[in-house]
Amino acid sequence: MSAVPASGVSGELVLLRERCTGAAGLEALAVRGGLRVRTLTPPTGGGEGDWTARLTGFLGAPESPDRMVLAAEGRACGAVFELADRHPERVVAVVAIAPEAPVADVPPPGLACPVLVLPGPDDGSGPAVERFLLDLRTGPAEEGCPVGNRALSPADLHEPAVMRRFAAAGPVHRLASPGTVPTWVVTGHEAARAVLADPGLRGDTATTAGYRPQPPGLAAVHPGGADTVTVDAEEHGRLRGLVDRHLTDEWVDSLLPRLRRVADGFLDALPRDREVDLVAAFAVPLPVAALCELLGVPETDRPYLADWLVRRVPTPPPAAHEDVDAYLGGLVAERRKRPADDLLGRMSEAGRDEDVVAAARLLLVSGARPTTTLLGNGVAALLAHRDQWRLLTGDPDAVAGPATEELLRHVTPYPVGFARRAVAPVDTAGVRIPAGHRVLASLTAANHDPAVIPHDPAVVPSEGAARGPDLGRAPCPHASFGHGRHACPGAGFARAVVRTALGTLARRFPGLDLAPGTRELHYRRSRVRYLLALPVLLGPERRA
């Protein structure tokens, strides 16, 4: 099977073929472009729901490709859009021929891959299709290929070597993505910091917790569903001040014994005699439990919030979860009657009820997934480079802090900052960006900028595949928590959670290793690149 270097895609096109029309021409173009074509025939009934089941079953089959281009026509287009949204780690591009309502005009917002929509099979769009398929093979991830102004795939955005080539060609690039708002990507540490702090660039587009564009009506009903980057400046400043006033370094340090008990509790429950999925059993539940501990959520209620954060928040379609607002509002009302020394209690002393609820919700939503990502991806990186894991296990108390900072830089849970809109023409790294255009700061590029991270092995092409983190390096600045007015207000607490988790895991299970037979780890590569599973054996436990 040939590889398509532009975004790590396999050379396969999966065709959902409903009629013998334009799909036949697409198949011929795909074959001519070097793609292997697999054809799925209509399921019984042929409705969009049936197509979804048909495609879901195909993706679950052992012989289905890890990465693919999905092409469909008619009613099958809805299923392709849905599956591309659910599984961006598998789908690198979508071609839709004559999609039927309600997706006939535009695919769902927020798809992480390039999309080509053709109004019909006989519109003479063969050259456009051929160009689209060719661009997938000759994008900027190909070694020796000049940087092209094409839409970057999620795999590109997470890949230090790709973003290094962009940075080497200049600090600002306009990306070509037909039919969308003109977008620029900024590379380099200083350029990214400047964009993140520029008052002329605003992140004021309301989004849901899944980071998809949100209709204005829904945003008005549930404004706290927006993250701390995209709420308007006045609300963000109010909520940030409410959190910063109380979430001090000193208070976070006082919480460390409780965080260690939380980490120990999850490790106590893990089986010692068989394979464990460290993502599902530790990296996912630990950040949620830690946030509940911070806010003062009763233990009996934590499964409810865990279900919301782990299952409901990421599941499309995005929805306003008013029950969570009501629940948090009830906790705030309880603090008014009976004060408690937790973050909800502290914020309730000075904040309005609606602000305290919004701040708590934003901390939960923005604090759970990135911390899970950092833990899962970070431990995987250390296990892949045993010398680094041994450094950590040799002195967990001393090394867990530097390891957290190096993994933040190396993993970079969010590869780009949230899109910002230029409210007036702005000058960015010597480039004039017109009003109304979007600007993205590549945090991956910022975290691997040779100007601040010299001799970074992860981006040296001559050394082949990317190497792992270096826990012994001198501390290097990173942009993983953002910068400026919208820097993560819970950064100190997130650091404490990860530092505690790494130290506790390394102290108790120094022989932790990947489970035998694990040949490859699978990641979801959307806006957040996170592990789907991390199969490990704990090894002998080191007794205190």
Coordinates of N, CA, C and O in Angstrom, one line a residue, residues 61-188:
A61 N -13.9 -3.0 10.8 CA -13.4 -4.3 10.4 C -11.8 -4.3 10.4 O -11.2 -3.2 10.1
P62 N -11.2 -5.4 10.7 CA -9.8 -5.5 10.8 C -9.0 -5.0 9.6 O -7.9 -4.5 9.6
E63 N -9.7 -5.3 8.4 CA -8.9 -5.0 7.2 C -9.1 -3.6 6.7 O -8.6 -3.2 5.6
S64 N -9.9 -2.8 7.4 CA -10.1 -1.4 6.9 C -8.8 -0.6 7.1 O -8.1 -0.8 8.1
P65 N -8.5 0.3 6.2 CA -7.3 1.1 6.3 C -7.3 2.1 7.5 O -8.4 2.5 7.9
D66 N -6.1 2.3 8.0 CA -6.1 3.3 9.2 C -6.4 4.7 8.8 O -7.0 5.5 9.5
R67 N -6.0 5.1 7.6 CA -6.2 6.4 7.1 C -6.8 6.3 5.7 O -6.3 5.5 4.9
M68 N -7.7 7.2 5.3 CA -8.4 7.0 4.0 C -9.0 8.3 3.6 O -9.3 9.2 4.4
V69 N -9.3 8.4 2.3 CA -10.1 9.4 1.7 C -11.5 8.8 1.5 O -11.7 7.7 1.0
L70 N -12.5 9.5 2.0 CA -13.9 9.0 1.9 C -14.6 9.8 0.8 O -14.6 11.0 0.7
A71 N -15.3 9.1 -0.1 CA -16.0 9.7 -1.2 C -17.4 9.1 -1.2 O -17.6 7.9 -1.0
A72 N -18.4 9.9 -1.5 CA -19.8 9.4 -1.5 C -20.6 10.3 -2.4 O -20.2 11.3 -2.9
E73 N -21.8 9.7 -2.7 CA -22.8 10.5 -3.5 C -24.2 10.4 -2.9 O -24.5 9.4 -2.2
G74 N -25.0 11.4 -3.2 CA -26.4 11.4 -2.7 C -26.5 11.3 -1.2 O -25.9 11.9 -0.4
R75 N -27.4 10.3 -0.8 CA -27.7 10.2 0.6 C -26.5 9.7 1.4 O -26.5 9.9 2.6
A76 N -25.6 9.1 0.8 CA -24.4 8.6 1.5 C -23.5 9.7 2.0 O -22.7 9.5 2.9
C77 N -23.7 10.9 1.5 CA -22.8 12.0 1.9 C -23.0 12.4 3.3 O -22.0 12.7 4.0
G78 N -24.2 12.3 3.8 CA -24.4 12.6 5.2 C -23.7 11.7 6.1 O -23.1 12.1 7.2
A79 N -23.6 10.4 5.8 CA -22.9 9.4 6.6 C -21.4 9.7 6.6 O -20.7 9.6 7.6
V80 N -20.9 10.1 5.4 CA -19.5 10.4 5.3 C -19.1 11.6 6.2 O -18.1 11.6 6.9
F81 N -19.9 12.7 6.1 CA -19.7 13.9 6.9 C -19.7 13.5 8.4 O -18.9 13.9 9.2
E82 N -20.7 12.7 8.8 CA -20.8 12.3 10.2 C -19.6 11.5 10.7 O -19.0 11.7 11.7
L83 N -19.1 10.5 9.9 CA -18.0 9.7 10.3 C -16.7 10.5 10.2 O -15.8 10.2 11.0
A84 N -16.6 11.4 9.3 CA -15.4 12.2 9.3 C -15.3 13.1 10.5 O -14.2 13.4 11.0
D85 N -16.5 13.5 11.0 CA -16.5 14.3 12.2 C -16.2 13.5 13.5 O -15.4 13.9 14.4
R86 N -16.7 12.2 13.5 CA -16.4 11.4 14.6 C -15.0 10.8 14.7 O -14.4 10.6 15.7
H87 N -14.4 10.6 13.5 CA -13.2 9.9 13.4 C -12.1 10.6 12.6 O -11.7 10.1 11.5
P88 N -11.8 11.9 13.0 CA -10.8 12.6 12.2 C -9.4 11.9 12.1 O -8.6 12.2 11.3
E89 N -9.2 11.0 13.1 CA -7.9 10.3 13.1 C -7.9 9.2 11.9 O -6.8 8.8 11.6
R90 N -9.0 8.9 11.3 CA -9.1 8.0 10.2 C -9.3 8.6 8.9 O -8.8 8.1 7.9
V91 N -10.0 9.7 8.8 CA -10.5 10.3 7.6 C -9.6 11.5 7.3 O -9.6 12.5 8.0
V92 N -8.9 11.5 6.2 CA -8.0 12.7 5.8 C -8.6 13.6 4.8 O -8.1 14.7 4.6
A93 N -9.7 13.2 4.1 CA -10.3 14.1 3.1 C -11.7 13.5 2.8 O -11.9 12.3 2.9
V94 N -12.6 14.3 2.3 CA -13.9 13.9 1.9 C -14.2 14.5 0.6 O -14.0 15.7 0.3
V95 N -14.8 13.7 -0.3 CA -15.4 14.2 -1.6 C -16.8 13.8 -1.6 O -17.2 12.6 -1.4
A96 N -17.7 14.8 -1.8 CA -19.1 14.6 -1.8 C -19.7 15.0 -3.1 O -19.6 16.1 -3.6
I97 N -20.4 14.0 -3.7 CA -21.0 14.3 -5.0 C -22.5 14.4 -4.9 O -23.2 13.5 -4.4
A98 N -23.1 15.5 -5.2 CA -24.5 15.8 -5.2 C -25.2 15.4 -3.9 O -26.1 14.5 -3.8
P99 N -24.7 15.9 -2.7 CA -25.3 15.5 -1.5 C -26.7 16.0 -1.4 O -27.1 17.1 -1.9
E100 N -27.6 15.2 -0.7 CA -29.0 15.6 -0.6 C -29.2 16.4 0.7 O -28.3 16.4 1.6
A101 N -30.2 17.1 0.8 CA -30.6 17.9 2.0 C -30.6 17.0 3.2 O -31.0 15.9 3.1
P102 N -30.2 17.5 4.4 CA -29.9 18.9 4.7 C -28.4 19.3 4.5 O -28.0 20.3 5.0
V103 N -27.6 18.4 3.9 CA -26.2 18.7 3.8 C -25.8 19.1 2.4 O -24.6 19.1 2.0
A104 N -26.8 19.5 1.6 CA -26.5 19.8 0.2 C -25.6 21.0 0.0 O -24.8 21.1 -0.9
D105 N -25.8 22.0 0.9 CA -25.1 23.3 0.7 C -23.7 23.3 1.3 O -22.8 23.9 0.7
V106 N -23.6 22.8 2.5 CA -22.3 22.9 3.2 C -22.1 21.7 4.1 O -23.1 21.3 4.7
P107 N -20.9 21.1 4.2 CA -20.7 20.1 5.2 C -20.8 20.6 6.6 O -20.8 21.8 6.8
P108 N -20.9 19.7 7.6 CA -21.0 20.2 9.0 C -19.7 21.1 9.3 O -18.6 20.8 8.9
P109 N -19.9 22.1 10.1 CA -18.8 23.0 10.4 C -17.8 22.3 11.3 O -18.2 21.4 12.1
G110 N -16.6 22.6 11.2 CA -15.6 22.1 12.1 C -14.9 20.8 11.7 O -14.1 20.3 12.4
L111 N -15.2 20.3 10.4 CA -14.5 19.1 10.0 C -13.0 19.4 9.9 O -12.6 20.4 9.4
A112 N -12.2 18.4 10.4 CA -10.8 18.7 10.5 C -10.0 18.4 9.2 O -8.8 18.5 9.2
C113 N -10.7 17.9 8.2 CA -10.0 17.5 7.0 C -10.5 18.3 5.8 O -11.6 18.9 5.8
P114 N -9.7 18.3 4.7 CA -10.2 19.0 3.5 C -11.4 18.4 2.9 O -11.6 17.1 3.0
V115 N -12.3 19.2 2.4 CA -13.6 18.7 1.9 C -13.8 19.3 0.5 O -13.6 20.5 0.3
L116 N -14.2 18.5 -0.5 CA -14.6 18.9 -1.8 C -16.1 18.5 -2.0 O -16.4 17.3 -2.0
V117 N -16.9 19.5 -2.3 CA -18.3 19.2 -2.6 C -18.6 19.5 -4.0 O -18.4 20.6 -4.5
L118 N -19.2 18.5 -4.7 CA -19.5 18.7 -6.1 C -21.0 18.7 -6.3 O -21.7 17.8 -5.8
P119 N -21.5 19.7 -7.0 CA -23.0 19.8 -7.1 C -23.7 18.7 -7.9 O -24.8 18.4 -7.7
G120 N -22.9 18.0 -8.8 CA -23.5 16.9 -9.5 C -22.5 16.2 -10.3 O -21.3 16.6 -10.4
P121 N -22.9 15.0 -10.8 CA -21.9 14.2 -11.5 C -21.4 14.7 -12.9 O -20.4 14.3 -13.4
D122 N -22.2 15.6 -13.5 CA -21.9 16.0 -14.8 C -21.6 17.5 -14.9 O -22.0 18.2 -15.9
D123 N -20.9 18.0 -13.9 CA -20.7 19.5 -13.9 C -19.3 19.8 -14.4 O -18.9 21.0 -14.3
G124 N -18.6 18.9 -15.0 CA -17.3 19.2 -15.6 C -16.3 19.5 -14.6 O -15.3 20.2 -14.9
S125 N -16.4 18.9 -13.4 CA -15.4 19.2 -12.3 C -14.3 18.2 -12.2 O -13.6 18.2 -11.2
G126 N -14.1 17.4 -13.2 CA -13.0 16.4 -13.2 C -11.7 17.1 -12.8 O -10.9 16.5 -12.0
P127 N -11.2 18.2 -13.5 CA -10.0 18.8 -13.1 C -9.9 19.2 -11.7 O -8.8 19.1 -11.1
A128 N -11.0 19.7 -11.1 CA -11.0 20.1 -9.7 C -10.7 18.9 -8.8 O -10.0 19.0 -7.8
V129 N -11.4 17.8 -9.2 CA -11.2 16.6 -8.4 C -9.8 16.1 -8.5 O -9.1 15.7 -7.5
E130 N -9.3 16.1 -9.7 CA -7.9 15.6 -9.9 C -6.9 16.5 -9.1 O -6.0 15.9 -8.5
R131 N -7.1 17.8 -9.1 CA -6.2 18.7 -8.4 C -6.4 18.4 -6.9 O -5.4 18.4 -6.1
F132 N -7.6 18.2 -6.4 CA -7.8 17.9 -5.0 C -7.1 16.7 -4.5 O -6.4 16.7 -3.5
L133 N -7.2 15.6 -5.3 CA -6.5 14.4 -4.9 C -5.0 14.5 -5.0 O -4.3 13.9 -4.2
L134 N -4.6 15.3 -6.0 CA -3.1 15.5 -6.2 C -2.6 16.2 -5.0 O -1.5 15.9 -4.5
D135 N -3.3 17.2 -4.5 CA -2.8 18.1 -3.4 C -2.7 17.2 -2.1 O -1.8 17.5 -1.3
L136 N -3.5 16.2 -2.0 CA -3.4 15.3 -0.8 C -2.0 14.6 -0.8 O -1.5 14.2 0.2
R137 N -1.5 14.4 -2.0 CA -0.2 13.6 -2.1 C 1.0 14.5 -2.1 O 2.1 14.1 -1.9
T138 N 0.8 15.8 -2.4 CA 2.0 16.7 -2.6 C 2.0 17.9 -1.7 O 2.5 18.9 -2.0
G139 N 1.4 17.7 -0.5 CA 1.3 18.8 0.5 C 2.7 19.0 1.2 O 3.6 18.3 0.9
P140 N 2.7 19.9 2.1 CA 4.0 20.3 2.7 C 4.6 19.3 3.6 O 5.8 19.4 4.0
A141 N 4.0 18.2 3.9 CA 4.6 17.2 4.8 C 5.6 16.3 4.0 O 6.3 15.5 4.6
E142 N 5.6 16.4 2.7 CA 6.5 15.6 1.9 C 7.9 16.2 1.9 O 8.2 17.3 1.8
E143 N 8.9 15.3 2.2 CA 10.3 15.7 2.3 C 10.7 16.4 1.0 O 10.5 15.9 0.0
G144 N 11.4 17.5 1.2 CA 11.9 18.2 0.0 C 10.9 19.0 -0.8 O 11.2 19.7 -1.7
C145 N 9.6 18.9 -0.4 CA 8.6 19.7 -1.1 C 8.5 21.1 -0.6 O 8.5 21.3 0.6
P146 N 8.5 22.1 -1.4 CA 8.4 23.5 -0.9 C 7.1 23.6 -0.1 O 6.1 23.0 -0.4
V147 N 7.1 24.6 0.8 CA 5.9 24.8 1.6 C 4.8 25.3 0.6 O 5.0 26.3 -0.1
G148 N 3.7 24.7 0.7 CA 2.6 25.1 -0.2 C 1.5 25.8 0.7 O 1.3 25.4 1.8
N149 N 0.8 26.7 0.1 CA -0.3 27.4 0.8 C -1.6 26.6 0.7 O -2.6 27.1 0.1
R150 N -1.6 25.4 1.3 CA -2.8 24.6 1.3 C -3.3 24.5 2.7 O -2.6 24.8 3.7
A151 N -4.5 24.0 2.8 CA -5.1 23.7 4.1 C -4.3 22.6 4.8 O -4.0 21.6 4.2
L152 N -3.9 22.9 6.0 CA -3.1 21.9 6.8 C -4.0 20.9 7.4 O -5.1 21.2 8.0
S153 N -3.6 19.6 7.3 CA -4.4 18.6 8.0 C -4.1 18.6 9.5 O -3.1 19.1 9.9
P154 N -4.9 17.9 10.3 CA -4.6 17.8 11.7 C -3.2 17.1 11.9 O -2.5 17.5 12.8
A155 N -2.9 16.1 11.1 CA -1.6 15.4 11.2 C -0.5 16.4 11.0 O 0.6 16.4 11.7
D156 N -0.6 17.3 10.0 CA 0.4 18.3 9.7 C 0.6 19.2 10.9 O 1.7 19.5 11.3
L157 N -0.5 19.7 11.5 CA -0.4 20.7 12.6 C 0.2 20.1 13.8 O 0.8 20.8 14.6
H158 N 0.2 18.8 14.0 CA 0.8 18.1 15.2 C 2.2 17.7 14.9 O 2.9 17.2 15.9
E159 N 2.7 17.8 13.7 CA 4.0 17.3 13.4 C 5.1 18.3 13.4 O 5.1 19.3 12.6
P160 N 6.0 18.3 14.4 CA 7.0 19.3 14.5 C 7.8 19.5 13.2 O 8.1 20.7 12.8
A161 N 8.2 18.4 12.5 CA 9.0 18.6 11.3 C 8.3 19.3 10.2 O 8.9 20.1 9.5
V162 N 7.0 19.1 10.1 CA 6.2 19.9 9.1 C 6.2 21.4 9.4 O 6.4 22.2 8.6
M163 N 5.8 21.7 10.7 CA 5.7 23.1 11.1 C 7.1 23.7 11.1 O 7.2 24.9 10.8
R164 N 8.1 23.0 11.3 CA 9.5 23.6 11.2 C 9.8 24.0 9.7 O 10.4 25.1 9.5
R165 N 9.3 23.2 8.8 CA 9.5 23.7 7.4 C 8.7 24.9 7.0 O 9.2 25.8 6.3
F166 N 7.5 25.0 7.6 CA 6.8 26.3 7.4 C 7.6 27.5 8.1 O 7.7 28.5 7.5
A167 N 8.0 27.2 9.3 CA 8.8 28.3 10.0 C 10.0 28.7 9.3 O 10.4 29.9 9.2
A168 N 10.7 27.7 8.7 CA 11.9 28.0 7.9 C 11.7 28.9 6.7 O 12.5 29.7 6.3
A169 N 10.5 28.8 6.1 CA 10.1 29.5 5.0 C 9.6 30.9 5.3 O 9.4 31.8 4.4
G170 N 9.4 31.2 6.6 CA 8.9 32.5 7.0 C 7.9 32.4 8.2 O 7.4 31.3 8.4
P171 N 7.7 33.5 8.9 CA 6.9 33.4 10.1 C 5.4 33.4 9.9 O 4.6 33.1 10.8
V172 N 4.9 33.9 8.7 CA 3.5 34.0 8.4 C 3.1 33.4 7.1 O 3.8 33.7 6.1
H173 N 2.1 32.6 7.0 CA 1.7 32.0 5.8 C 0.1 32.1 5.6 O -0.6 31.8 6.6
R174 N -0.3 32.4 4.4 CA -1.7 32.4 4.1 C -2.1 31.0 3.6 O -1.4 30.5 2.7
L175 N -3.1 30.4 4.1 CA -3.5 29.1 3.7 C -4.6 29.1 2.7 O -5.6 29.9 2.9
A176 N -4.6 28.3 1.8 CA -5.6 28.2 0.7 C -6.7 27.2 1.1 O -6.3 26.0 1.2
S177 N -7.9 27.6 1.4 CA -9.0 26.7 1.7 C -10.2 27.3 1.1 O -10.9 28.1 1.7
P178 N -10.5 26.9 -0.2 CA -11.6 27.5 -1.0 C -12.9 27.5 -0.2 O -13.3 26.5 0.4
G179 N -13.6 28.6 -0.3 CA -14.9 28.7 0.3 C -14.9 29.0 1.8 O -16.0 29.0 2.4
T180 N -13.8 29.3 2.4 CA -13.7 29.6 3.8 C -13.2 31.0 4.0 O -12.6 31.6 3.1
V181 N -13.3 31.5 5.3 CA -12.7 32.8 5.6 C -11.2 32.7 5.4 O -10.5 31.7 5.8
P182 N -10.5 33.6 4.7 CA -9.1 33.6 4.6 C -8.4 33.4 5.9 O -8.7 34.1 6.9
T183 N -7.4 32.5 6.0 CA -6.8 32.2 7.2 C -5.2 32.2 7.1 O -4.7 31.8 6.1
W184 N -4.6 32.7 8.1 CA -3.1 32.8 8.1 C -2.6 32.0 9.3 O -3.2 32.0 10.4
V185 N -1.5 31.3 9.2 CA -0.9 30.6 10.2 C 0.5 31.2 10.6 O 1.2 31.6 9.7
V186 N 0.7 31.4 11.9 CA 1.9 32.1 12.3 C 2.8 31.1 13.0 O 2.3 30.3 13.9
T187 N 4.1 31.0 12.7 CA 5.0 30.1 13.2 C 6.1 30.8 14.0 O 6.3 32.0 13.8
G188 N 6.8 30.1 14.8 CA 7.8 30.7 15.6 C 7.3 31.1 17.0 O 6.2 31.6 17.2

